mmCIF file of C-alpha atoms in Angstrom:
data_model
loop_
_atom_site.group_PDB
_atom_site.id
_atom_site.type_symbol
_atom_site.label_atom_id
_atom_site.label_comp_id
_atom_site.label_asym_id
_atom_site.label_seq_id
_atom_site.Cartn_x
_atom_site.Cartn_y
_atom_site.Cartn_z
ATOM 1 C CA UNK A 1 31.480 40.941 -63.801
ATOM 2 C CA UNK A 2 33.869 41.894 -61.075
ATOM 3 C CA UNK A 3 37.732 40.881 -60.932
ATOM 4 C CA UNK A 4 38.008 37.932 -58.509
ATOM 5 C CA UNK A 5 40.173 35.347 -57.826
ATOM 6 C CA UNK A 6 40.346 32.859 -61.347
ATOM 7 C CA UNK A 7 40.076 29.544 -58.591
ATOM 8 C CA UNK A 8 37.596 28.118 -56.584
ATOM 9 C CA UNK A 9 36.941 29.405 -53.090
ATOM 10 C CA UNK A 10 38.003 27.101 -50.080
ATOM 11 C CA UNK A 11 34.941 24.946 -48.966
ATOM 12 C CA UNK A 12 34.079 26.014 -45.644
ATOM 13 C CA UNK A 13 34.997 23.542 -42.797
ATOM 14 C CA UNK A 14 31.919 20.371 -42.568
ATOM 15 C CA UNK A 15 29.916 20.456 -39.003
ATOM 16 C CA UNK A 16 31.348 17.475 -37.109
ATOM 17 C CA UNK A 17 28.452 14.612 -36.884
ATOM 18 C CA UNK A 18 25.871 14.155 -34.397
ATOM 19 C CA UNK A 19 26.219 11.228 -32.012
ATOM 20 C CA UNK A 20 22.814 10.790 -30.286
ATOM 21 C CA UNK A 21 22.207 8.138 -27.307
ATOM 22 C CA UNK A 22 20.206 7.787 -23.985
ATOM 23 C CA UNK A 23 20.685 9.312 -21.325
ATOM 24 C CA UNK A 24 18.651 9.262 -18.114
ATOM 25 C CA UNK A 25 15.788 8.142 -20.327
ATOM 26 C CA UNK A 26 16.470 11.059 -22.647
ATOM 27 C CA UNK A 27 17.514 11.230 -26.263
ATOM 28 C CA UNK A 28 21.311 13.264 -25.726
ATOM 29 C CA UNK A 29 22.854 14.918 -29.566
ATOM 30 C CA UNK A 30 26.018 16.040 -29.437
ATOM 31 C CA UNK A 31 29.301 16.567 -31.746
ATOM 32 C CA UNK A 32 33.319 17.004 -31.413
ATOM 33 C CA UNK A 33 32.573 20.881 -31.899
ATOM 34 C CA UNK A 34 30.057 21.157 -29.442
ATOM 35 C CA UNK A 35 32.393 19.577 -26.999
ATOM 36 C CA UNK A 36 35.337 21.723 -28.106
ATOM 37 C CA UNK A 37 32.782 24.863 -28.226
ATOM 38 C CA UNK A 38 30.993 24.553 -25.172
ATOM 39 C CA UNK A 39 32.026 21.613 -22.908
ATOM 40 C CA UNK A 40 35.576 22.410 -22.159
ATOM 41 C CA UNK A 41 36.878 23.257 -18.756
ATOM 42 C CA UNK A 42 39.874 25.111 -17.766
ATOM 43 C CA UNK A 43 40.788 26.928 -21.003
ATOM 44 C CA UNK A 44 43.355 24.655 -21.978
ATOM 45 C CA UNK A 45 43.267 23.403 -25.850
ATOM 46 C CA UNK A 46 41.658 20.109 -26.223
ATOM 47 C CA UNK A 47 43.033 17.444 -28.227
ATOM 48 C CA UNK A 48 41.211 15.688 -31.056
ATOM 49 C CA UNK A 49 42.148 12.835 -29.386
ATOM 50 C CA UNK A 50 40.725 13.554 -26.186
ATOM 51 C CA UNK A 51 37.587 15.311 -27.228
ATOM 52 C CA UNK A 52 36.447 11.136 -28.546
ATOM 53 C CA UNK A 53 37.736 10.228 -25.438
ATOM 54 C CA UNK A 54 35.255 12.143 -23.683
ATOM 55 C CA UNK A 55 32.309 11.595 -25.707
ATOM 56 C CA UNK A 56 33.057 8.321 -25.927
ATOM 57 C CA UNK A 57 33.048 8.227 -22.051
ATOM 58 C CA UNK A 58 29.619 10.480 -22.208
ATOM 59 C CA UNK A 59 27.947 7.929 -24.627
ATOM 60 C CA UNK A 60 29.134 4.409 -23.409
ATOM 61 C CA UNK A 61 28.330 5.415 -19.453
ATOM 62 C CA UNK A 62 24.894 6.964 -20.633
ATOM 63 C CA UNK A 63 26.128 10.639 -19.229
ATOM 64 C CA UNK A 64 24.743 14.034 -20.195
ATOM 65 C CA UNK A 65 27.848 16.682 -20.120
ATOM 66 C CA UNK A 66 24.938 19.849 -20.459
ATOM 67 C CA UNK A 67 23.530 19.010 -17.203
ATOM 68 C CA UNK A 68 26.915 18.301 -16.057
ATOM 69 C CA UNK A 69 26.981 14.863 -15.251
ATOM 70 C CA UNK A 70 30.477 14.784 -17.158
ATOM 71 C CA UNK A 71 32.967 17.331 -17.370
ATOM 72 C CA UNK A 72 36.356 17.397 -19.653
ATOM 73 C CA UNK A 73 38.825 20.062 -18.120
ATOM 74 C CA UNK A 74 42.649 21.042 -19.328
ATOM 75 C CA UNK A 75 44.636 23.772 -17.917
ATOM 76 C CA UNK A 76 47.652 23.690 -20.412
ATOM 77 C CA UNK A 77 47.762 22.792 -24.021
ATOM 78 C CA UNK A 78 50.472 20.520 -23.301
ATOM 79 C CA UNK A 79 49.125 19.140 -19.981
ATOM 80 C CA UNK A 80 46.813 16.213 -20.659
ATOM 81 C CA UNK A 81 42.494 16.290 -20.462
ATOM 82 C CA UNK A 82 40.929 14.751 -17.200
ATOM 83 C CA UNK A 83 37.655 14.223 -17.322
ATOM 84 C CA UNK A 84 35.676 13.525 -14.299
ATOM 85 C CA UNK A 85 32.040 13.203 -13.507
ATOM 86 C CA UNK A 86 29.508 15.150 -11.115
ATOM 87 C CA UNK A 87 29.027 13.430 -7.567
ATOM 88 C CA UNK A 88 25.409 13.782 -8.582
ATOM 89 C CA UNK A 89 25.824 10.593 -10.920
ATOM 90 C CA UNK A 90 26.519 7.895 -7.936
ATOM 91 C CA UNK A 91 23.611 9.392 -5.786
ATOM 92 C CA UNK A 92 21.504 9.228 -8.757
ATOM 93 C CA UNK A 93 22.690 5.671 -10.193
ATOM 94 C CA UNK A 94 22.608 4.457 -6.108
ATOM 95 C CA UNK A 95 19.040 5.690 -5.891
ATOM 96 C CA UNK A 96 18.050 4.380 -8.938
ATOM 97 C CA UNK A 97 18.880 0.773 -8.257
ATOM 98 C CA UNK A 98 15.971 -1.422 -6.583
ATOM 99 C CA UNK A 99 18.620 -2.646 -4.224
ATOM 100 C CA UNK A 100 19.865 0.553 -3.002
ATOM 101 C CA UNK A 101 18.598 0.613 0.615
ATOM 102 C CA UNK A 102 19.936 4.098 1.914
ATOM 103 C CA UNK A 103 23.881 5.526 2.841
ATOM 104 C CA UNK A 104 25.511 6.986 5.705
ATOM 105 C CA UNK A 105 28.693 9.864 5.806
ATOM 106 C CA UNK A 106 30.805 11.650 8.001
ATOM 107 C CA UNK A 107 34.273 12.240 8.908
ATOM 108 C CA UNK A 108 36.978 10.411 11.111
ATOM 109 C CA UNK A 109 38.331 12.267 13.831
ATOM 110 C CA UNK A 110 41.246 12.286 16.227
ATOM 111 C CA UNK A 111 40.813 13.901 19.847
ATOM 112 C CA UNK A 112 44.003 16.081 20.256
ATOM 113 C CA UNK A 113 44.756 15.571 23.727
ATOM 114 C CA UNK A 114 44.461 11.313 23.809
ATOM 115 C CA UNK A 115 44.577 10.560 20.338
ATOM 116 C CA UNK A 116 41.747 8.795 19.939
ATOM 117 C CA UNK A 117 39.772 8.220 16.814
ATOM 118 C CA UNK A 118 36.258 8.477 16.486
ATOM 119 C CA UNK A 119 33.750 8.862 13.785
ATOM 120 C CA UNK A 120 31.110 11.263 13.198
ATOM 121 C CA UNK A 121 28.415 11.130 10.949
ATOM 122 C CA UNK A 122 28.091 14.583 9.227
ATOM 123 C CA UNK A 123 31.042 17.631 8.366
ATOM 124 C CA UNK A 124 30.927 18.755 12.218
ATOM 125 C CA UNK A 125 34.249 18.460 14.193
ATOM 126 C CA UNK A 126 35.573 21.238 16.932
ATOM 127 C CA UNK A 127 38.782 22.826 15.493
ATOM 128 C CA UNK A 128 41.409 23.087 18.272
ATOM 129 C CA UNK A 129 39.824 19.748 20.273
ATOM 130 C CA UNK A 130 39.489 17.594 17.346
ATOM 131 C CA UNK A 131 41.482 16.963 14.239
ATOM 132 C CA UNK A 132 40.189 16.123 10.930
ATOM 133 C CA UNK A 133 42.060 12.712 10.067
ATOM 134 C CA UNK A 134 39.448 11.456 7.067
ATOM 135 C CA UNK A 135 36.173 10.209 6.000
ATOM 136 C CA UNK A 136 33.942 7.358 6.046
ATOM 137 C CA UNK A 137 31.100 5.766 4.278
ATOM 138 C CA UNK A 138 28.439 3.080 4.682
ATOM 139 C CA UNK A 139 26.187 1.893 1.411
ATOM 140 C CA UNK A 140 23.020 0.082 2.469
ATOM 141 C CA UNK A 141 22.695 -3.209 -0.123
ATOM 142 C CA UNK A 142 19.667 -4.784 -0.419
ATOM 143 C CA UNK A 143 20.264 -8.828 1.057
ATOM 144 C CA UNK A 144 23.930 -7.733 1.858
ATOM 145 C CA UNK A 145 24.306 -8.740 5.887
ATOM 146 C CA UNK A 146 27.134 -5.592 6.393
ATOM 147 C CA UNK A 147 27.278 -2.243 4.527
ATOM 148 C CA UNK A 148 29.543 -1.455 1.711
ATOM 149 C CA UNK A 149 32.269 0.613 3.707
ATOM 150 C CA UNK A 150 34.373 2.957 3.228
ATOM 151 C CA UNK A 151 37.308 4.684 4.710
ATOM 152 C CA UNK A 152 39.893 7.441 3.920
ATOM 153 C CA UNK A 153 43.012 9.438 4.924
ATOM 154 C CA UNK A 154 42.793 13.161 4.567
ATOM 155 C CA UNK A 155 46.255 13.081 3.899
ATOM 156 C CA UNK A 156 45.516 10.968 0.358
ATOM 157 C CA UNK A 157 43.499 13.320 -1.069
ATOM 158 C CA UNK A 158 43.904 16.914 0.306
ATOM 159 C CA UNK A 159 44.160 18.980 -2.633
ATOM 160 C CA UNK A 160 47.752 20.896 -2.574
ATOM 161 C CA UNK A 161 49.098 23.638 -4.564
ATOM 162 C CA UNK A 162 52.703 23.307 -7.032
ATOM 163 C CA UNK A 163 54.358 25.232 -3.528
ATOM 164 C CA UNK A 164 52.530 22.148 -1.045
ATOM 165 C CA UNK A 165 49.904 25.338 0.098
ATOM 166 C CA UNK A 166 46.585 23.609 0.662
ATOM 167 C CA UNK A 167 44.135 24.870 -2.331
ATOM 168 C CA UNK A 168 41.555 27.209 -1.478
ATOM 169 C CA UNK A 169 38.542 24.620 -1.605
ATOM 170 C CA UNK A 170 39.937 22.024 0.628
ATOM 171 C CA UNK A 171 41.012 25.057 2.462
ATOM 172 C CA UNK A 172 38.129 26.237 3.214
ATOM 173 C CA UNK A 173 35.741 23.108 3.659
ATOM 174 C CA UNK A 174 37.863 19.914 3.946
ATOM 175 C CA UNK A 175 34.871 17.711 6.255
ATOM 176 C CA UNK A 176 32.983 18.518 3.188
ATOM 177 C CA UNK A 177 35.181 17.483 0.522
ATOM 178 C CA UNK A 178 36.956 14.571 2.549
ATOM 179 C CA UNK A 179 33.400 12.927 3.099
ATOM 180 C CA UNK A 180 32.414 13.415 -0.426
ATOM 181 C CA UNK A 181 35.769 11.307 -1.168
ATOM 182 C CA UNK A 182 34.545 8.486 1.136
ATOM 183 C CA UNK A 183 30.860 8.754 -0.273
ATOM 184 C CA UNK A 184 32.069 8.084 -3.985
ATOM 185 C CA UNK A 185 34.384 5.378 -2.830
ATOM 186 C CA UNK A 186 31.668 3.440 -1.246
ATOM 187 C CA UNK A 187 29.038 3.744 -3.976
ATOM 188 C CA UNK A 188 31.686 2.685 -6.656
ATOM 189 C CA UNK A 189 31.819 -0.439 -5.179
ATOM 190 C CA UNK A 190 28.647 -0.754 -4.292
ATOM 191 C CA UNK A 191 27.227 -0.549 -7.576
ATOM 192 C CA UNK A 192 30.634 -1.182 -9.851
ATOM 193 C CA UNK A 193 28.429 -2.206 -12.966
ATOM 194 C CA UNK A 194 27.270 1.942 -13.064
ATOM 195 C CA UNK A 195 30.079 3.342 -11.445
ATOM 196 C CA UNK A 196 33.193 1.589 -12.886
ATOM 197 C CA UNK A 197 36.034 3.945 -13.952
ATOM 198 C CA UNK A 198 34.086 7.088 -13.182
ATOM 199 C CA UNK A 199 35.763 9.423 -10.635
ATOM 200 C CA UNK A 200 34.630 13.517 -9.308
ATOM 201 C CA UNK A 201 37.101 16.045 -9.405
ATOM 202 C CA UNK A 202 37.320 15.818 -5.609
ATOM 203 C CA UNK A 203 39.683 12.112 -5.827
ATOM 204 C CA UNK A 204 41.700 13.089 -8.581
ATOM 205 C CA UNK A 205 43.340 15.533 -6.748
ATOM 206 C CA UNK A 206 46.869 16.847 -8.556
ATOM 207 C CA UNK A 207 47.927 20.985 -8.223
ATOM 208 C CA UNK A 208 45.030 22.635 -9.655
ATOM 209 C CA UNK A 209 41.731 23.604 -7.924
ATOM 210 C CA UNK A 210 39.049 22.854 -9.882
ATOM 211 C CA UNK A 211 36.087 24.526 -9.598
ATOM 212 C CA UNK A 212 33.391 23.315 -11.695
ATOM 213 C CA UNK A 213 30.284 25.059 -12.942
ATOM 214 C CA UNK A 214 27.393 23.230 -12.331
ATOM 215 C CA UNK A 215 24.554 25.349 -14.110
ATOM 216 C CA UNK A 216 23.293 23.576 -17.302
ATOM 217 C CA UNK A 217 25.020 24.121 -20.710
ATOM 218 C CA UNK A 218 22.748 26.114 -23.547
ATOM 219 C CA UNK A 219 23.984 25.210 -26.631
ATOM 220 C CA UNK A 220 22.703 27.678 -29.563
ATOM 221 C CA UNK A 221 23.543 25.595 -32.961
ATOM 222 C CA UNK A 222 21.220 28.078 -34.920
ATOM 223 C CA UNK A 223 23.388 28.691 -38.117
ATOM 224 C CA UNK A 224 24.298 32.239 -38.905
ATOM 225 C CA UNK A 225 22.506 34.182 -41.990
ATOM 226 C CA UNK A 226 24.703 33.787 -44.422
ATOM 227 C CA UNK A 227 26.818 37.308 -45.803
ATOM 228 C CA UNK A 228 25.588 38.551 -48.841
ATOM 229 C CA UNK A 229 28.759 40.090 -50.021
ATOM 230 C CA UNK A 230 30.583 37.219 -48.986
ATOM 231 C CA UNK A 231 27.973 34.335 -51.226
ATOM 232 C CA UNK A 232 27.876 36.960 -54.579
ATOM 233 C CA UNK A 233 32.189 36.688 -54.509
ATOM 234 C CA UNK A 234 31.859 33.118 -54.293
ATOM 235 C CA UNK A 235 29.484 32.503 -56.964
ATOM 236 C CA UNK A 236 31.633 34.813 -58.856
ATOM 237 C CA UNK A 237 34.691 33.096 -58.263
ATOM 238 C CA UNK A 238 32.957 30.097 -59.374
ATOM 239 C CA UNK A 239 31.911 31.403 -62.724
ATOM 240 C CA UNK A 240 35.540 32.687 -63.523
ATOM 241 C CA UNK A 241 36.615 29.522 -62.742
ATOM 242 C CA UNK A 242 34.730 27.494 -64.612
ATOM 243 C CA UNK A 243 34.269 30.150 -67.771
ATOM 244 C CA UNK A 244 37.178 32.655 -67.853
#
């Protein structure tokens, strides 16, 4: 028999358990080291803590984080975990509702040379004539005699950089991104049973741009074939253990 170790070998880590619930009328399974394995944004080092946060969030609001209707992102290890959702999720939950009769977007603009404010359904505005003040949004309610509405500054919610530089994706599209903002406002309260708590990436703002991946998650849980060399020590430490 070969010289080992005269103890027992250290008992590989357990799998965390599965949680399974509905979501979108299919059966979701997921576990802490799934989330912490595949479901992390950001690179930052999730929490124990905030890893049943999130799938706590995932399984009480019926969300499916590998189609990305939830995301949990960190930057910094000491920084704290937001988690946000897709904007997908309102459309979907708004849609989905029997009293959901339709929604209208755009942005609020002010005419440069009289200052006046107008809005305009859609993203279009002409730069150097018109500048982009906010967004609006109307929700369409089933026996409701006026819209849900919905109205917001730019200024609120432009996302800024630690120097005050305006980040690269409201940048680059803020009609977009500022009507989103008023979109999500107006179907929260629209439909505040679905939508209560949730928020996108776009209204929480703060000093990082956060660019989220949107492509379904493929999580491989196929256990690895176990090492040979590795399961013949074992057993031998075992056996010294147990008879000298």
């Amino acid at each position: 028999m070969a010289t080992v170790t005269n103890r027992l070998a250290k008992p590989a880590a357990k799998p965390s358990q599965l949680v399974e619930y509905m979501a979108n009328g299919e059966m979701v399974k997921i576990s802490k080291d799934m989330i912490k394995k595949y479901l992390v944004n950001g690179g930052g080092a999730v929490t124990d803590e905030e890893v049943v946060m999130f799938l706590n969030l995932c399984r009480f609001q019926h969300l499916n984080p590998f189609i990305r209707e939830a995301y949990l992102i960190k930057y910094g290890d000491r920084q704290p975990a937001t988690m946000v959702v897709g904007k997908d999720v309102f459309v979907k939950r708004a849609k989905a509702s029997a009293d959901f009769e339709g929604m209208q977007a755009g942005v609020i603009v002010e005419d440069e040379e009289t200052g006046n404010l107008a809005e305009r359904e859609g993203t279009f505005y002409q730069k150097g004539v018109e500048k982009l003040v906010g967004g609006w949004a109307k929700v369409y309610i089933k026996g409701y005699k006026l819209p849900v509405y919905a109205s917001v500054s730019i200024d609120e919610y432009i996302g800024r950089k630690k120097d005050g530089e305006v980040n690269g994706q409201w940048a680059g599209k803020p009609a977009t991104m500022i009507r989103k903002v008023a979109l999500m406002q107006a179907l929260r309260e629209a439909f505040p049973e679905q939508n209560s708590g949730l928020y996108t990436a776009d209204e929480i703002g703060g000093d990082k741009e956060i660019a989220l991946d949107e492509a379904p998650v493929v999580v491989d849980e196929t256990p690895a074939a176990p090492d040979p060399e590795q399961a013949e020590a074992k057993s031998e430490s075992v056996a010294d253990a147990l008879f000298g």
